Amino acid sequence: MNKPLLKVVGLTTLIRGGSMPMRAVDGISFEIAAGETFALVGESGCGKSMTALSIMRLLPEAGEIAGGAVELAGEDLLVLPESRMRDVRGRRVAMIFQEPGLSLNPVMTVGAQIAEAVTRHTALTGAAVEARVLELLDAVRMPDARRRMTEYPFQMSGGMKQRVMIAIALACDPELLIADEPTTALDVTVQAQVLDLLRELQRSRGMAMLLITHDLGVVAQMAQQVAVMYAGEIIETAAVNAFFAGPAHPYSRKLFESLPDRAGRGKTLAAIRGTVPALTRQFAGCRFAERCDSALAHCADTIPAWGAVRDGQRAKCHLYGSDDRGLRIEERTAESCDEVRSSILTPQSSILRIEDLQVHFPIRKGLLQRIKGQVKAVDGVSLSIAPGRTLGLVGESGCGKTTVGKGLLRLVPPTGGQVLFDGVDLLTLDRSALRDRRRHAQIIFQDPYASLNPRVRIGDALEEGMLALGIGGGEEERALRINALLVEVGLAPDVKGRYPHEFSGGQRQRIAIARALSVEPQLIVCDEPTSALDVSVQAQILNLLKRLQREKGLAYLFISHNMAVVEYMADELAVMYLGRIVERGTVAEVLHDPKHPYTRALLAAVPVADPKAERPVIRVDGDLPSPVNPPQGCHFHPRCGVALPCCGSEYPDDHNFSVSHATRCHLYG
Amino acid sequence: MTPLIFPFRFELLWSDALVWLLVLTAIGFAAYTRNHPHLRAPWARVARSASGMAAATVLAAFVLVGLLDSVHYRAALPPQGGKTAYATEVRSLLDRVLEPLRLTREKTYSAPLATHLYAKETVQGPDGSETRVFPRLRHGGAHLKDPQADWGRDVALKAFRGLAFGLLFWFVAVLGVCAVLARSPDSSIESTWREAWAGRTAVPWRAVFCAFGLMCVLIGPVVALAPYYHVLGTDKVGQDVLYQALKSIRTGLVIGTLATLVMLPFALVLGLMAGYFKGWIDDVIQYVYTTLSSIPGVLLIAAAVLMMQVYIENHAELFPTTEIRADIRLLALCVILGVTSWTGLCRLLRGEALKLREMEYIQAAHAFGVSHWRIMMRHITPNVMHIVMIALVMDFSGLVLAEAVLSYVGVGVDPSMISFGTMINSARLEMAREPMVWWSLAAAFMFMLTLVLAANLFADAVRDAFDPRLIVGGGRP
């Protein structure tokens, strides 16, 4: 390998505040060769972003680089004066961030923002700048670049904003691009577009890239070298193929095992017990020791050294120490639990049937607030869920899947249709009659931080539903039930008196589950319950949901954009696009034999954690159209690669492939 | 059996009742806060702010004066014919404490610490000749035989003695605080003292001690001089300006607190309702506050105060004493100030409620069928209390200043009630006089500045403590 472009040696970054400084980055070293993509993987809070910010010297006020060196082509960036550093930033090292919406100035046109970067670092002026901006926008494949130049960020979708960010980053042909979770905020189809673009740009420009991500699928697609970070340290480095062939460190292994997929259905996901240790404390041994299943006696008190695993793969673990070389952890297989449910669908026994549900939001304009249009968030959705089973509802953001969940619970007022719960239409009930039925269906939300009132104690939060619905008996009985609920979701009963801020995201989600369970519902709407959580915590929550379903015969409406999670959880699947269901069927039918072009594109766009995976390349262009003004005919036809002439004029009818599998597409008409 | 005769009878004015109700509420709130960690945490942060605690020390002194002035009574008159009659004048505890100041009236203006009047008078000599001289004051410096020779020495001596007593008092008080702090067995008064002065305690006692020390240094000499001189001079009718300034404190505090208290229910209920229910309720409330805030406040206040004045005059039998009359007018002013000033907070709370109503825990409560009222009480109100708290403390100083402006314009408090506004109003003529009388205005200015500055500094500390964005490492990661 040639001389490294970026060499980080023993970088240590402290965050001050509180009594002890937090060692966000603790002595990490790595090298990136020119033209190489180096992926830094890890869960939230492990110090990935701090590493990137330290390299750029863009740390927040409280942050401080306490030691180490960052050499860019032999020049130590940490000793440069700030004025010289400004020349490095943007010209030699550029960075793109996770949230494109927050990285662009809302009151400047995107052309002006790109031009700013160009004029700062090059001698170009006047028309030459404009030409360069156009060239950059073309390079990031911005459609209609000349017009887009004069537009403001709010006129663009998330994917386009991220393209603009990339254009700004490329303005001066940097040698190194730092991409901090560049696609995390984007939908899968858009993510696929952006990742393609990044890969292509990198190849054509010979640029090195430091890719920071938590998604092993993205790593498999993009990187050549991988480093796994845990609690401020790099614990494993390897070439990408070696890493995916056999992760060495127990933590890396666990990360893989906790990924949900179809193969793991019916099995309990491997979850990492406990939580990431606080980085304020001093570590005497391996940081992962207390959560590690294969910990040795001396793991807790001896800091492990780097051990070579095989060609170039190294792990910071005692299992690969010099003295007991050759010792390998045996393959751990997740314990399997009995598949108790039959997979035969019995449509008669559905506990919830949604018929042609519509939720429209009026658009009001003018002085008198006249209704000038409708956002058809949900436009005629029909579903049914059997007791004890899980219906997965997938789709990209903005397709209306969350509104379905809220609409059926009447948390948003539905416009039309029927929601039959035990044969009673929930949509026609008055407030008090509805309240009597509230206990049968509950909801769990996405954001564990927003789903618990910060001013209400856990015990009171769990009691609220019982009080409001008048169940659970007297005060003592309720207290006993709260204890039982907490134990059921894996928390100690004495957390009752505490406030939500004392809990981690995963624990809060457990509490939210306990709250939903407190009124003994038959159906729980799970609205992206794990998308805000790390993989290892996600595994815990998914395991919990599965166990509760088994024990209590709960039915779930599982709303998610994450195919792997749905694949793991759901029995049936419905794919939503722009307020309508385009395909439904059992999980096997939909995922293995997708019929609708949108379903196929969606599946093809999901990054798979296997660098050798060969998958059909179906790329959809553009973004989700606005539900205010959906395209005529089939909503998907403007983005569809196989659209027929009739697609643009009429909406396709249902076409059945089996009792359960149906799609709405003219291809099968 | 002779009936028990009290030498006084308590008189609970309306504003007193409200002030004490407020004090009780504050005590209750403090007790409630003690048991709720999430409420206690921001106040603990206030307690860790040096400027906030120093300001609180100064504010505490003002509040003490205000509370002393809020216990009113009517003294018993000498019994006549076996019947006990009470004086028609309503006095407060503060009046009792400041008796020497209140009763030592001069004829007219006299400069601070003066021994002679500020205006010449024609005096008839023993030989019948008339001369125009500055006559000796009746009380100020009356104990001096030869003011020309003794004045300087006497003032310096008394001031020095006062200073010494002030410092002694300060030292004893600081020692007392240290003794209280050193209750735990493993610390002594001495070690606590050293810790406090080194700034190593959680609560910045050093700042508190310094502020308190400064106050002692200023108050000591004043207390020592006050019985012999008019420390801040006298006004047109010969009343002690120091007495007036001290009496003004209550007026300012009452306006500042009661007007906020009037405003609070409007702002809280209407703001939360507008944000929570949206739709036509929101429209109605928005129209009301938009309309209200487009009417000039002074106009509204002037109209209301004048109407109140007419009412009082037409129903004189309801208001037997001048103090009661002035008190009712003060209350009316508080109400009208409150009614005109709720719109700002209401708008803030509406925005916050609009945001909170979409929070997932509110949705979860809806999914349980929890009633609107309960959701507003339990889920929304506690989450906007930090805004309310900040607004209350910030508005306080604004209202104290508003009173001064309104009284200056002539629509403020009753002319018989002493307030910063009336002091400044009378200073209008004094400043135009030749030679100029400056001390009335200067005294009002100094007292008001200190009060409002302390309130603002304290408000800053409160705002910082309650602002989640300034809390490092708390709440959401």
PDB file of N, CA, C and O in Angstrom, chain B residues 62 232 241-242 244-246 248 401 404 419-427 438-452:
ATOM      1  N   PHE B  62     -35.300  44.016  50.311  1.00  0.00           N
ATOM      2  CA  PHE B  62     -36.453  44.786  49.824  1.00  0.00           C
ATOM      3  C   PHE B  62     -37.758  44.103  50.217  1.00  0.00           C
ATOM      4  O   PHE B  62     -38.711  44.747  50.648  1.00  0.00           O
ATOM      5  N   LEU B 232     -31.569  61.630  53.830  1.00  0.00           N
ATOM      6  CA  LEU B 232     -31.784  61.958  52.416  1.00  0.00           C
ATOM      7  C   LEU B 232     -32.570  63.256  52.257  1.00  0.00           C
ATOM      8  O   LEU B 232     -33.204  63.501  51.238  1.00  0.00           O
ATOM      9  N   VAL B 241     -37.295  62.104  53.220  1.00  0.00           N
ATOM     10  CA  VAL B 241     -37.254  61.422  51.923  1.00  0.00           C
ATOM     11  C   VAL B 241     -36.887  59.948  52.089  1.00  0.00           C
ATOM     12  O   VAL B 241     -37.388  59.088  51.362  1.00  0.00           O
ATOM     13  N   LEU B 242     -36.045  59.657  53.071  1.00  0.00           N
ATOM     14  CA  LEU B 242     -35.682  58.260  53.313  1.00  0.00           C
ATOM     15  C   LEU B 242     -36.927  57.443  53.652  1.00  0.00           C
ATOM     16  O   LEU B 242     -37.132  56.328  53.164  1.00  0.00           O
ATOM     17  N   GLN B 244     -39.963  58.145  52.774  1.00  0.00           N
ATOM     18  CA  GLN B 244     -40.759  57.998  51.552  1.00  0.00           C
ATOM     19  C   GLN B 244     -40.212  56.882  50.664  1.00  0.00           C
ATOM     20  O   GLN B 244     -40.963  56.068  50.138  1.00  0.00           O
ATOM     21  N   ALA B 245     -38.905  56.873  50.541  1.00  0.00           N
ATOM     22  CA  ALA B 245     -38.296  55.865  49.662  1.00  0.00           C
ATOM     23  C   ALA B 245     -38.586  54.466  50.193  1.00  0.00           C
ATOM     24  O   ALA B 245     -38.914  53.550  49.441  1.00  0.00           O
ATOM     25  N   LEU B 246     -38.482  54.318  51.519  1.00  0.00           N
ATOM     26  CA  LEU B 246     -38.736  52.998  52.099  1.00  0.00           C
ATOM     27  C   LEU B 246     -40.198  52.602  51.934  1.00  0.00           C
ATOM     28  O   LEU B 246     -40.510  51.438  51.671  1.00  0.00           O
ATOM     29  N   SER B 248     -42.071  53.496  49.526  1.00  0.00           N
ATOM     30  CA  SER B 248     -42.320  53.236  48.103  1.00  0.00           C
ATOM     31  C   SER B 248     -42.050  51.787  47.736  1.00  0.00           C
ATOM     32  O   SER B 248     -42.606  51.280  46.762  1.00  0.00           O
ATOM     33  N   LEU B 401     -41.377  49.551  36.918  1.00  0.00           N
ATOM     34  CA  LEU B 401     -41.081  50.740  36.131  1.00  0.00           C
ATOM     35  C   LEU B 401     -42.367  51.350  35.562  1.00  0.00           C
ATOM     36  O   LEU B 401     -42.511  52.570  35.521  1.00  0.00           O
ATOM     37  N   ALA B 404     -44.041  53.599  37.968  1.00  0.00           N
ATOM     38  CA  ALA B 404     -43.394  54.902  38.063  1.00  0.00           C
ATOM     39  C   ALA B 404     -43.846  55.802  36.925  1.00  0.00           C
ATOM     40  O   ALA B 404     -44.186  56.972  37.133  1.00  0.00           O
ATOM     41  N   SER B 419     -45.113  56.442  46.430  1.00  0.00           N
ATOM     42  CA  SER B 419     -44.536  55.465  45.522  1.00  0.00           C
ATOM     43  C   SER B 419     -43.406  56.144  44.762  1.00  0.00           C
ATOM     44  O   SER B 419     -43.276  57.367  44.785  1.00  0.00           O
ATOM     45  N   PHE B 420     -42.616  55.336  44.100  1.00  0.00           N
ATOM     46  CA  PHE B 420     -41.527  55.905  43.320  1.00  0.00           C
ATOM     47  C   PHE B 420     -42.082  56.870  42.282  1.00  0.00           C
ATOM     48  O   PHE B 420     -41.506  57.914  42.002  1.00  0.00           O
ATOM     49  N   GLY B 421     -43.206  56.509  41.728  1.00  0.00           N
ATOM     50  CA  GLY B 421     -43.817  57.347  40.704  1.00  0.00           C
ATOM     51  C   GLY B 421     -44.212  58.716  41.248  1.00  0.00           C
ATOM     52  O   GLY B 421     -43.913  59.738  40.639  1.00  0.00           O
ATOM     53  N   THR B 422     -44.877  58.717  42.414  1.00  0.00           N
ATOM     54  CA  THR B 422     -45.284  60.016  42.962  1.00  0.00           C
ATOM     55  C   THR B 422     -44.063  60.831  43.361  1.00  0.00           C
ATOM     56  O   THR B 422     -44.050  62.053  43.223  1.00  0.00           O
ATOM     57  N   MET B 423     -43.020  60.159  43.854  1.00  0.00           N
ATOM     58  CA  MET B 423     -41.796  60.892  44.216  1.00  0.00           C
ATOM     59  C   MET B 423     -41.196  61.564  42.984  1.00  0.00           C
ATOM     60  O   MET B 423     -40.784  62.725  43.016  1.00  0.00           O
ATOM     61  N   ILE B 424     -41.167  60.810  41.885  1.00  0.00           N
ATOM     62  CA  ILE B 424     -40.587  61.363  40.669  1.00  0.00           C
ATOM     63  C   ILE B 424     -41.478  62.474  40.134  1.00  0.00           C
ATOM     64  O   ILE B 424     -40.997  63.512  39.668  1.00  0.00           O
ATOM     65  N   ASN B 425     -42.777  62.288  40.258  1.00  0.00           N
ATOM     66  CA  ASN B 425     -43.715  63.287  39.777  1.00  0.00           C
ATOM     67  C   ASN B 425     -43.495  64.622  40.475  1.00  0.00           C
ATOM     68  O   ASN B 425     -43.433  65.679  39.843  1.00  0.00           O
ATOM     69  N   SER B 426     -43.333  64.557  41.809  1.00  0.00           N
ATOM     70  CA  SER B 426     -43.131  65.818  42.524  1.00  0.00           C
ATOM     71  C   SER B 426     -41.760  66.407  42.203  1.00  0.00           C
ATOM     72  O   SER B 426     -41.570  67.618  42.251  1.00  0.00           O
ATOM     73  N   ALA B 427     -40.827  65.526  41.832  1.00  0.00           N
ATOM     74  CA  ALA B 427     -39.487  66.015  41.517  1.00  0.00           C
ATOM     75  C   ALA B 427     -39.493  66.876  40.264  1.00  0.00           C
ATOM     76  O   ALA B 427     -38.586  67.666  40.044  1.00  0.00           O
ATOM     77  N   TRP B 438     -32.512  68.191  44.413  1.00  0.00           N
ATOM     78  CA  TRP B 438     -32.192  66.975  43.642  1.00  0.00           C
ATOM     79  C   TRP B 438     -32.405  65.696  44.421  1.00  0.00           C
ATOM     80  O   TRP B 438     -32.508  64.628  43.876  1.00  0.00           O
ATOM     81  N   TRP B 439     -32.492  65.789  45.749  1.00  0.00           N
ATOM     82  CA  TRP B 439     -32.393  64.546  46.533  1.00  0.00           C
ATOM     83  C   TRP B 439     -33.616  63.638  46.445  1.00  0.00           C
ATOM     84  O   TRP B 439     -33.493  62.439  46.544  1.00  0.00           O
ATOM     85  N   SER B 440     -34.787  64.239  46.219  1.00  0.00           N
ATOM     86  CA  SER B 440     -35.978  63.404  46.117  1.00  0.00           C
ATOM     87  C   SER B 440     -35.849  62.458  44.922  1.00  0.00           C
ATOM     88  O   SER B 440     -36.038  61.235  45.024  1.00  0.00           O
ATOM     89  N   LEU B 441     -35.513  63.075  43.786  1.00  0.00           N
ATOM     90  CA  LEU B 441     -35.383  62.297  42.567  1.00  0.00           C
ATOM     91  C   LEU B 441     -34.245  61.290  42.694  1.00  0.00           C
ATOM     92  O   LEU B 441     -34.374  60.120  42.329  1.00  0.00           O
ATOM     93  N   ALA B 442     -33.128  61.764  43.279  1.00  0.00           N
ATOM     94  CA  ALA B 442     -31.962  60.887  43.399  1.00  0.00           C
ATOM     95  C   ALA B 442     -32.295  59.681  44.271  1.00  0.00           C
ATOM     96  O   ALA B 442     -31.920  58.545  43.951  1.00  0.00           O
ATOM     97  N   ALA B 443     -33.034  59.920  45.375  1.00  0.00           N
ATOM     98  CA  ALA B 443     -33.365  58.810  46.265  1.00  0.00           C
ATOM     99  C   ALA B 443     -34.258  57.803  45.547  1.00  0.00           C
ATOM    100  O   ALA B 443     -34.001  56.585  45.568  1.00  0.00           O
ATOM    101  N   ALA B 444     -35.316  58.326  44.872  1.00  0.00           N
ATOM    102  CA  ALA B 444     -36.212  57.417  44.150  1.00  0.00           C
ATOM    103  C   ALA B 444     -35.427  56.638  43.101  1.00  0.00           C
ATOM    104  O   ALA B 444     -35.596  55.427  42.938  1.00  0.00           O
ATOM    105  N   PHE B 445     -34.548  57.359  42.408  1.00  0.00           N
ATOM    106  CA  PHE B 445     -33.760  56.746  41.347  1.00  0.00           C
ATOM    107  C   PHE B 445     -32.885  55.621  41.902  1.00  0.00           C
ATOM    108  O   PHE B 445     -32.866  54.509  41.382  1.00  0.00           O
ATOM    109  N   MET B 446     -32.187  55.921  42.998  1.00  0.00           N
ATOM    110  CA  MET B 446     -31.260  54.929  43.561  1.00  0.00           C
ATOM    111  C   MET B 446     -32.010  53.681  44.050  1.00  0.00           C
ATOM    112  O   MET B 446     -31.616  52.552  43.770  1.00  0.00           O
ATOM    113  N   PHE B 447     -33.106  53.905  44.755  1.00  0.00           N
ATOM    114  CA  PHE B 447     -33.847  52.761  45.287  1.00  0.00           C
ATOM    115  C   PHE B 447     -34.428  51.920  44.169  1.00  0.00           C
ATOM    116  O   PHE B 447     -34.348  50.700  44.182  1.00  0.00           O
ATOM    117  N   MET B 448     -35.015  52.609  43.185  1.00  0.00           N
ATOM    118  CA  MET B 448     -35.650  51.870  42.107  1.00  0.00           C
ATOM    119  C   MET B 448     -34.604  51.122  41.300  1.00  0.00           C
ATOM    120  O   MET B 448     -34.787  49.970  40.911  1.00  0.00           O
ATOM    121  N   LEU B 449     -33.476  51.809  41.045  1.00  0.00           N
ATOM    122  CA  LEU B 449     -32.412  51.165  40.280  1.00  0.00           C
ATOM    123  C   LEU B 449     -31.954  49.888  40.983  1.00  0.00           C
ATOM    124  O   LEU B 449     -31.818  48.834  40.369  1.00  0.00           O
ATOM    125  N   THR B 450     -31.735  50.009  42.306  1.00  0.00           N
ATOM    126  CA  THR B 450     -31.258  48.836  43.042  1.00  0.00           C
ATOM    127  C   THR B 450     -32.277  47.699  42.975  1.00  0.00           C
ATOM    128  O   THR B 450     -31.941  46.549  42.688  1.00  0.00           O
ATOM    129  N   LEU B 451     -33.545  48.049  43.191  1.00  0.00           N
ATOM    130  CA  LEU B 451     -34.593  47.024  43.187  1.00  0.00           C
ATOM    131  C   LEU B 451     -34.702  46.349  41.819  1.00  0.00           C
ATOM    132  O   LEU B 451     -34.687  45.119  41.703  1.00  0.00           O
ATOM    133  N   VAL B 452     -34.785  47.169  40.779  1.00  0.00           N
ATOM    134  CA  VAL B 452     -34.998  46.609  39.442  1.00  0.00           C
ATOM    135  C   VAL B 452     -33.749  45.869  38.962  1.00  0.00           C
ATOM    136  O   VAL B 452     -33.842  44.802  38.350  1.00  0.00           O
TER     137      VAL B 452
END
